[in-house]
XYZ file of C-alpha atoms in Angstrom:
448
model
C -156.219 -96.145 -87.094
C -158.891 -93.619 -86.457
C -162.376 -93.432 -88.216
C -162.949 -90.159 -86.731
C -164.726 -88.048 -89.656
C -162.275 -85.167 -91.469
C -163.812 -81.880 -90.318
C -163.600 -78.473 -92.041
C -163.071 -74.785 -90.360
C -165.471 -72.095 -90.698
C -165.013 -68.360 -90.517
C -167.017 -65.699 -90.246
C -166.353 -62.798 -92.342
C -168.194 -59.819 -91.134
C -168.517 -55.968 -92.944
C -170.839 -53.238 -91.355
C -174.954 -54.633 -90.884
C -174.404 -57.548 -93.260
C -172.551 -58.576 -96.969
C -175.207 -57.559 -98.980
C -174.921 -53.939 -100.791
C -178.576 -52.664 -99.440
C -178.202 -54.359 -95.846
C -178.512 -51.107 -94.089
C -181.843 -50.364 -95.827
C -183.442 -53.456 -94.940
C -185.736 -54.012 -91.998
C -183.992 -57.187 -90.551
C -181.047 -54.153 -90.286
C -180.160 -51.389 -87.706
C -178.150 -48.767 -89.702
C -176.749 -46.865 -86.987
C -174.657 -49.773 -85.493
C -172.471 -49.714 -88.375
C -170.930 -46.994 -86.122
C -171.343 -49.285 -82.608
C -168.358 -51.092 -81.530
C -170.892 -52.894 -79.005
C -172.459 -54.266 -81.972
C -169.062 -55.730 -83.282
C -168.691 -57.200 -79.796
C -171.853 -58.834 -80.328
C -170.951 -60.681 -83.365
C -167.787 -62.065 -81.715
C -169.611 -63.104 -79.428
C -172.189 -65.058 -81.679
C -169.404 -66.504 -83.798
C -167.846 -67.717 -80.602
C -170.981 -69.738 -79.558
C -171.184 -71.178 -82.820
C -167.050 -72.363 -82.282
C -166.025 -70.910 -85.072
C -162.478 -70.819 -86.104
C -162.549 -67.540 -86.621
C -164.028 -63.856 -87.332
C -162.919 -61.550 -89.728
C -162.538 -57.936 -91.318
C -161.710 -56.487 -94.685
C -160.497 -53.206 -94.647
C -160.079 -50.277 -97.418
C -157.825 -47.466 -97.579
C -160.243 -44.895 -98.936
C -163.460 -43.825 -99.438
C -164.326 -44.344 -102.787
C -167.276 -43.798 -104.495
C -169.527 -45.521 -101.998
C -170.164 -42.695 -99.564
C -173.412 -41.917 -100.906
C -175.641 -44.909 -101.308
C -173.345 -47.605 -98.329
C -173.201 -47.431 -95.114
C -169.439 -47.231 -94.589
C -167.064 -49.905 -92.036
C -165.464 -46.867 -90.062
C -163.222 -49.224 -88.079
C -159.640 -49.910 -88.262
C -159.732 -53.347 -87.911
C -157.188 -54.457 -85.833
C -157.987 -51.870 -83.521
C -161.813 -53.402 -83.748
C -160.535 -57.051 -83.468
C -158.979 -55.433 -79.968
C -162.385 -54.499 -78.539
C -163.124 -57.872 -79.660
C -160.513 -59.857 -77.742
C -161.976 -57.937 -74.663
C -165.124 -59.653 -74.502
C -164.571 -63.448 -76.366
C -162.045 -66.408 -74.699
C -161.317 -68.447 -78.422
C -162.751 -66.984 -81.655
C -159.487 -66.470 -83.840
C -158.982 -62.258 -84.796
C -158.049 -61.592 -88.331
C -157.562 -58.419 -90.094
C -156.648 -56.709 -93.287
C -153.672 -54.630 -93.616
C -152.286 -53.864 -96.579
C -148.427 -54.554 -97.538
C -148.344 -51.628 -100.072
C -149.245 -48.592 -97.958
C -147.444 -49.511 -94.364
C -144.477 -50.658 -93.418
C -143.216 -54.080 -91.985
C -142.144 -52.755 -88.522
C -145.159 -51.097 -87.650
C -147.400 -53.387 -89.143
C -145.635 -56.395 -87.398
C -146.041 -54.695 -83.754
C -149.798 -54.454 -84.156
C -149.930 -57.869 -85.270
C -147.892 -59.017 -82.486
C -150.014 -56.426 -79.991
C -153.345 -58.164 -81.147
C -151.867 -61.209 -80.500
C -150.536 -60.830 -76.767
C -154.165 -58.666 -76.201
C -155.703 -61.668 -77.435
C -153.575 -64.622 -75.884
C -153.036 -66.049 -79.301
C -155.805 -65.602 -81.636
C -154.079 -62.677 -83.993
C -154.476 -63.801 -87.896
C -153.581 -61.125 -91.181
C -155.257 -61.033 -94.340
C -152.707 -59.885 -96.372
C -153.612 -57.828 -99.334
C -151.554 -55.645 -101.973
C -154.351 -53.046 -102.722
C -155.795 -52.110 -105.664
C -157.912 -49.169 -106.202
C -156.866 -46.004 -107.816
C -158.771 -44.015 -104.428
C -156.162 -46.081 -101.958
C -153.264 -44.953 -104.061
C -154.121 -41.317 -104.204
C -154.129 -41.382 -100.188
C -150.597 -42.248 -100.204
C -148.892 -39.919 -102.837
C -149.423 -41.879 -105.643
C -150.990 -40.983 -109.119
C -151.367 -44.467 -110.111
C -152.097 -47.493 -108.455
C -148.448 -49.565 -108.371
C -148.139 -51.878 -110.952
C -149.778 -55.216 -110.004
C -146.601 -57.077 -110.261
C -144.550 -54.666 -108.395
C -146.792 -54.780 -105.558
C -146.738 -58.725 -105.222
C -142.730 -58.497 -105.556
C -142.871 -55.749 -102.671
C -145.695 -58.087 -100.700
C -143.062 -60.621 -100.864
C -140.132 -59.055 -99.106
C -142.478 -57.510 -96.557
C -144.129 -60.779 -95.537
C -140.618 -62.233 -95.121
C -139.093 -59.328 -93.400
C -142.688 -59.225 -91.361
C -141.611 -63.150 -89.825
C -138.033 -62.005 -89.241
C -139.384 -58.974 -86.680
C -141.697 -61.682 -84.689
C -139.086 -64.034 -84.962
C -136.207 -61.959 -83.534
C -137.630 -62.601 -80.301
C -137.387 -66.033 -79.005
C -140.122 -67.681 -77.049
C -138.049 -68.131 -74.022
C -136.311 -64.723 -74.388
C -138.367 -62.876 -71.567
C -136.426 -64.008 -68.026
C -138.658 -61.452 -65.740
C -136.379 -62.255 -62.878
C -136.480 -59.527 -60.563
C -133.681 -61.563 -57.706
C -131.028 -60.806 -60.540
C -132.694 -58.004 -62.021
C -132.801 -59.698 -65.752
C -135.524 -58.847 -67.548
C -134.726 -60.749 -70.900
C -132.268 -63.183 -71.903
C -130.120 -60.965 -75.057
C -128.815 -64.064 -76.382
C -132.417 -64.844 -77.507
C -133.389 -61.101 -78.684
C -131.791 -61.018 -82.128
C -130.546 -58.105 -84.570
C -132.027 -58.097 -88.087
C -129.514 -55.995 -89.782
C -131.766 -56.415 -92.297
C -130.965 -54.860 -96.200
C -133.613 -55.633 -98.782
C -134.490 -54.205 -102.433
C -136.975 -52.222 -100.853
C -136.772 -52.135 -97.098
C -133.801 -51.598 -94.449
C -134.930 -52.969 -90.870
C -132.413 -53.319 -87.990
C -135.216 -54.992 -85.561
C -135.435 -56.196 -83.641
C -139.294 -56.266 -83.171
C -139.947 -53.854 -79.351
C -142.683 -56.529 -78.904
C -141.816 -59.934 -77.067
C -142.776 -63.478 -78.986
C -146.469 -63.501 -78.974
C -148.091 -66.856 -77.383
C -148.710 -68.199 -81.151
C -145.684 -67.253 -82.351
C -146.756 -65.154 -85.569
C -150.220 -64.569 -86.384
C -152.505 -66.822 -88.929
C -151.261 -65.921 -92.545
C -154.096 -65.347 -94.892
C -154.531 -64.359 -98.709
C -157.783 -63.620 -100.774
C -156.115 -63.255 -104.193
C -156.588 -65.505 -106.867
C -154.785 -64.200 -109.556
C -151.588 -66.199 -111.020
C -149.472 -63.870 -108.757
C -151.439 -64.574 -105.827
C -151.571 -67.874 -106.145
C -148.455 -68.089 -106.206
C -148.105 -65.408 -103.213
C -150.537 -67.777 -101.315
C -148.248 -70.942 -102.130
C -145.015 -69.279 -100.693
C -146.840 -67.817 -97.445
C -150.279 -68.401 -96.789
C -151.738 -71.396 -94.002
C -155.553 -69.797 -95.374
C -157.302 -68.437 -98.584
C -160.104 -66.886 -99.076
C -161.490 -67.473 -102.436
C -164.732 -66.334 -104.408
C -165.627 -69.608 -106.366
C -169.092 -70.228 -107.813
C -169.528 -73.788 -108.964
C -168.033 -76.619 -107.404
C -165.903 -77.536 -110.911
C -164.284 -73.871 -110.652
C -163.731 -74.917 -106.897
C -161.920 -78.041 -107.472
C -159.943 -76.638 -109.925
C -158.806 -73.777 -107.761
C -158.217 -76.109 -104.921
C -156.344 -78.423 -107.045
C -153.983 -75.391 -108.813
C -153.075 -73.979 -105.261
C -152.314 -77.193 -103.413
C -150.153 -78.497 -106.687
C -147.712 -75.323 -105.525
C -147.137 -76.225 -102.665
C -144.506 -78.881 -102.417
C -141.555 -76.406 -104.851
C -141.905 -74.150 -101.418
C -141.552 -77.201 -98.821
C -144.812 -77.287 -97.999
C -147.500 -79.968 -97.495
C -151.403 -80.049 -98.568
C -152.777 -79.361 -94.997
C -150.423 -76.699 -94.429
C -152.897 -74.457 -96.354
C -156.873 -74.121 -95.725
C -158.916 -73.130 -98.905
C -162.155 -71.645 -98.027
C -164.235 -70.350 -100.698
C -167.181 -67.392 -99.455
C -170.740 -68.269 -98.876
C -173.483 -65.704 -98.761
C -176.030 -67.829 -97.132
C -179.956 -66.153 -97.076
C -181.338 -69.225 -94.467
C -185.283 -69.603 -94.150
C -188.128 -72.320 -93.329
C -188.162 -72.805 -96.836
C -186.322 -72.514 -99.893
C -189.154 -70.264 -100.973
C -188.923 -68.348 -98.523
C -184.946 -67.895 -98.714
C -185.525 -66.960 -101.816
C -187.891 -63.984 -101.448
C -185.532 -62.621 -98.523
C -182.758 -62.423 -101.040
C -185.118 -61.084 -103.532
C -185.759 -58.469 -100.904
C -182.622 -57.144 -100.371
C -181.776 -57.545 -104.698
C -185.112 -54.902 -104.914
C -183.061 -52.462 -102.402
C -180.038 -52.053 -104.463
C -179.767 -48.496 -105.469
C -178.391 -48.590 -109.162
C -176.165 -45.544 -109.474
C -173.838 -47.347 -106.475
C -174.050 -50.507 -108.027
C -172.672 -48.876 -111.528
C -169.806 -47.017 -109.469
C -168.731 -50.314 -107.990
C -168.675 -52.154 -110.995
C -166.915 -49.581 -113.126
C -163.940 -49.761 -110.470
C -164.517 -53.450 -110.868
C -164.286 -53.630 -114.425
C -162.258 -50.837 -115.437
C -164.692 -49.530 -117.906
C -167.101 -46.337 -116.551
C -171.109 -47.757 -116.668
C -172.256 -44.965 -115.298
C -174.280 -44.118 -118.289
C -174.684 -47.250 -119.837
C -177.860 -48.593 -120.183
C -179.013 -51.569 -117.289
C -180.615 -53.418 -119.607
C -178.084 -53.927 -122.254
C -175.179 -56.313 -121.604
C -171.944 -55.391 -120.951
C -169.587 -53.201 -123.491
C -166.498 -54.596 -124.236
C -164.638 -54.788 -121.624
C -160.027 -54.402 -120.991
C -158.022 -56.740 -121.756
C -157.062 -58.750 -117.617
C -153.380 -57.878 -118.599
C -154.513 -54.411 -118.741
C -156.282 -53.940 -115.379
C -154.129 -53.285 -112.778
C -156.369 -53.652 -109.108
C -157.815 -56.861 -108.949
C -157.265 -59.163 -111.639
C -158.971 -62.637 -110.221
C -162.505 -60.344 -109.069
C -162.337 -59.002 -112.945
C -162.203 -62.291 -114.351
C -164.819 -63.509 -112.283
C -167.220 -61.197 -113.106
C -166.473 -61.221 -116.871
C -166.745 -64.753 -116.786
C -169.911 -64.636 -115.034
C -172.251 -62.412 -117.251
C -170.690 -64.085 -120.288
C -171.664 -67.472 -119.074
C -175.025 -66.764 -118.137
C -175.677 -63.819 -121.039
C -176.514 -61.181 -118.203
C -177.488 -57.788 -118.696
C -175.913 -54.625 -116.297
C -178.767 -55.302 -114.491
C -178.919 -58.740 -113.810
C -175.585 -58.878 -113.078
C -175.287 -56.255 -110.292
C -178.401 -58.172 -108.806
C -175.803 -61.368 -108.654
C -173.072 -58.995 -107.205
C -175.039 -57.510 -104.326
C -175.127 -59.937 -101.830
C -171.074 -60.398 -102.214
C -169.212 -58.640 -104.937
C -168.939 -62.256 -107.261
C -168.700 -64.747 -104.165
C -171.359 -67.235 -104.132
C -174.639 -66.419 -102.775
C -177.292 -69.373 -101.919
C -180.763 -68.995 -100.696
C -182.544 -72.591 -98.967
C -183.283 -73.732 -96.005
C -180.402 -74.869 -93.030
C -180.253 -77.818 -93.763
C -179.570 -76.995 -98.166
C -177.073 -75.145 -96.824
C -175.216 -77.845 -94.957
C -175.820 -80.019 -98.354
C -174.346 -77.627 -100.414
C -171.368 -76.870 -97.625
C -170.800 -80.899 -97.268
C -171.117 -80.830 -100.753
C -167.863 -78.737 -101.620
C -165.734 -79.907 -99.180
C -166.775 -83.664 -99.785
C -165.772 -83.509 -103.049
C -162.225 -81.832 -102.767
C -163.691 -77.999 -103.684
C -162.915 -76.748 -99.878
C -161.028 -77.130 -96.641
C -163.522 -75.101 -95.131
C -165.632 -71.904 -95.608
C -165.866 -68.396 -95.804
C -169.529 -67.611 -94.067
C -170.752 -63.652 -95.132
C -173.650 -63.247 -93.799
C -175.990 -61.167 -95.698
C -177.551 -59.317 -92.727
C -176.304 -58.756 -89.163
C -176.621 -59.818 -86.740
C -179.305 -61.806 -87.529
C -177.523 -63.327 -90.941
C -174.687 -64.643 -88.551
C -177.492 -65.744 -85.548
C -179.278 -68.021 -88.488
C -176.329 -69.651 -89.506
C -174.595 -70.273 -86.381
C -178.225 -71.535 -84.563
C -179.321 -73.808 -87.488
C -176.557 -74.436 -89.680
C -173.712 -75.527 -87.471
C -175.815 -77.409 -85.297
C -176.324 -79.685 -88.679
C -173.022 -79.651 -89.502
C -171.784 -81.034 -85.927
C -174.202 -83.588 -86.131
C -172.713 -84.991 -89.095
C -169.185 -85.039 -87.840
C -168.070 -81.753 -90.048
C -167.259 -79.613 -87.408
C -166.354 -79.225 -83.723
C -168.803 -79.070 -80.846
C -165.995 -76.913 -79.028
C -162.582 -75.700 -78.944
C -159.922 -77.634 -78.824
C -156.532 -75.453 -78.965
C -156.123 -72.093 -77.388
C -154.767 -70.309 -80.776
C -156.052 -69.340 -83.564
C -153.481 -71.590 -85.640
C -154.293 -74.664 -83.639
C -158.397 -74.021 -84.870
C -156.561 -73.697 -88.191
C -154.985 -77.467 -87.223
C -151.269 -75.855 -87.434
C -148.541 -76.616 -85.132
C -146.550 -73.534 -82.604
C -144.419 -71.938 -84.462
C -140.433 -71.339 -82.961
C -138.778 -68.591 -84.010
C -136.396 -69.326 -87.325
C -133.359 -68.134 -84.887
C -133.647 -70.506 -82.375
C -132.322 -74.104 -83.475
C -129.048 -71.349 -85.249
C -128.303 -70.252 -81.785
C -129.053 -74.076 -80.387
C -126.434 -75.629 -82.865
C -123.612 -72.817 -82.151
C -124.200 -73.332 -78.772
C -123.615 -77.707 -78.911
């Protein structure tokens, strides 16, 4: 039997010049790479040399009401990831794309592009969308019920693993004696008739080398917990003690087994906004730095769309009005709970509360020294809150360069994580087994 020490993954999630709200305006900041892919190269690049599992992007389908006050990330990320692949050998590639405003042939290809581009490292973050400014950009006048868009999330995901399945890994021949290019007994026909799509596939991109990219999920909601259950192998979570971890970690993993699955075939990593100094003093005032930066009017606009209620006007040093009903708000339920939770719990004015939020929108922010921040990181996943972590670094690059220099160095010295790759894909960092197409072991059998 081995005693070799369980170890946990770590991924990088990056957005603009750093996490925090103010990042652009701080010193430790440049504010014009928010608009240099060389920058975004850079930070693969860093994440890579601190073997992390992987690096990843949110995305947004609108502008919103940020446009004044943020700087803006002007990327489409899985074209960024691209750019990405070009310059890094094993970081994992995920992005967000949205299963309410595209549709699962496209979306599938790109996946499947980033993947081949990449040799393997393609992951999605698969989200439903819900702001009211993302809806309007596609002809709605509402944002879609919350339910209806996890029923349609469904059928795309499934539909989505059809199209990279309909090609089977040993499909392509590339035999130019007999002039066979691909086998057509291993290229199959969806046909496929849903509620709400009609695909006949297949997929005009081959089997990528992993098969079908990482599948990850950030909701935290009852539907997308149970969303994550059914599909996802990661989940990124905003959790802020370590009892609202375990609990989390305990809910999602007890779903598992109705849908086949097994504990380890889903990673739980809650975010981290880590501000890393000498001392904890000093972490401290760095945060309180960038808190001081926060322009107020933004901060209001955000947490209106957040809460569902318009602050605009209302006083920062009162608490909160009364807030909707959760069953009333229909963008994202788990974030609105949070929150509300949060300034309850602590009695928090406006003010006070949007200085909690501005590091990372309700995920947990800690300011101490490297090696409190491998504490609190051993912490967590010692005591069944984590599989791993969500690392948003406050400030970038230097946010990521802190963590990745002093941190991990820590944590490989303890046995917690890798001192370098092991796997060529980004599922095999995530500890997942190749994938074979779902057509394969049909044809195999009819074949016998």
């Amino acid at each position: 039997m081995s005693n070799a020490r369980k170890t946990f993954h770590l991924n990088a999630f990056l957005m603009g010049v750093g996490h925090h709200e103010a990042a652009w305006r701080h010193p430790r900041t440049e504010e014009h790479r928010v608009l240099d892919v060389k920058h975004f190269q850079e930070l693969g690049r860093i994440a890579e040399r601190g073997k992390l599992d992987s690096v990843f992007f949110a995305d947004g389908l609108a502008v919103g009401p940020r446009i004044k006050r943020n700087a803006l990330s002007v990327f489409e990320p899985i074209t960024l990831l691209a750019a990405i692949a070009a310059v890094t050998e094993h970081v994992g590639l995920i992005a967000t794309a949205s299963t309410t405003y595209n549709e699962p042939f496209n979306l599938a290809r790109k996946f499947a592009s980033l993947d081949h581009i990449s040799g393997g490292r393609a992951g999605w973050n698969i989200v439903t969308s819900g702001s009211e400014d993302e809806a309007f950009n596609f002809g709605y006048d509402a944002i879609p019920e919350h339910a209806r868009r996890y029923e349609r999330a469904d059928e795309f995901v499934d539909l989505a693993v059809r199209l990279w399945d309909s090609w089977e890994s040993d499909a392509i021949v590339l035999d130019p004696e007999t002039g066979i290019f691909a086998d057509p007994d291993k290229v199959h026909t969806l046909d496929y008739r849903g509620e709400r799509f009609q695909v006949r596939g297949p997929l005009n991109s081959p089997r990528s080398p992993q098969g079908r990219p990482l599948l990850v999920q950030a909701g935290s909601s009852e539907s997308g917990k149970e969303f994550a259950a059914r599909h996802a192998e990661a989940v990124f979570t905003a959790q802020r003690t370590i009892e609202e971890g375990q609990r989390f970690y305990r809910d999602l993993k007890s779903r598992l087994p109705k849908y086949g699955r097994a504990a380890d075939d889903l990673k739980v990593l809650p975010g981290l906004v880590p501000f890393i100094a000498d001392t904890e003093a000093e972490a401290r005032a760095l945060e309180q730095e960038f808190t001081d930066l926060i322009s107020p009017d933004y901060a209001l606009r955000q947490l209106s769309t957040l809460l569902g209620v318009d602050l605009t006007e209302h006083a920062l040093d009162a608490p909160l009005p009364p807030l909707p009903l959760e069953s009333d708000i229909q963008g994202g339920k788990s974030r609105f709970t949070l929150v509300k939770e949060l300034a309850e719990k602590e009695d928090l004015t406006v003010r006070q509360l949007i200085g909690k939020l501005g590091g990372g929108r309700g995920h947990r922010t800690f300011a101490g020294t490297p090696e409190q921040i491998a504490d609190e990181l051993q912490s967590w996943f010692d005591q069944g809150a984590a599989d791993g972590f969500n690392i948003m670094p406050p400030y970038l690059p230097g946010g990521l360069e802190d963590f990745v220099d002093r941190v991990v160095p820590i944590l490989q010295e303890r046995g917690l994580f890798r001192t370098d790759y092991t796997a060529p894909t980004l599922r095999g960092h995530y500890g997942l087994a190749p994938v074979e197409s779902q057509f394969a072991p049909a044809r195999t059998q009819a074949t016998a």
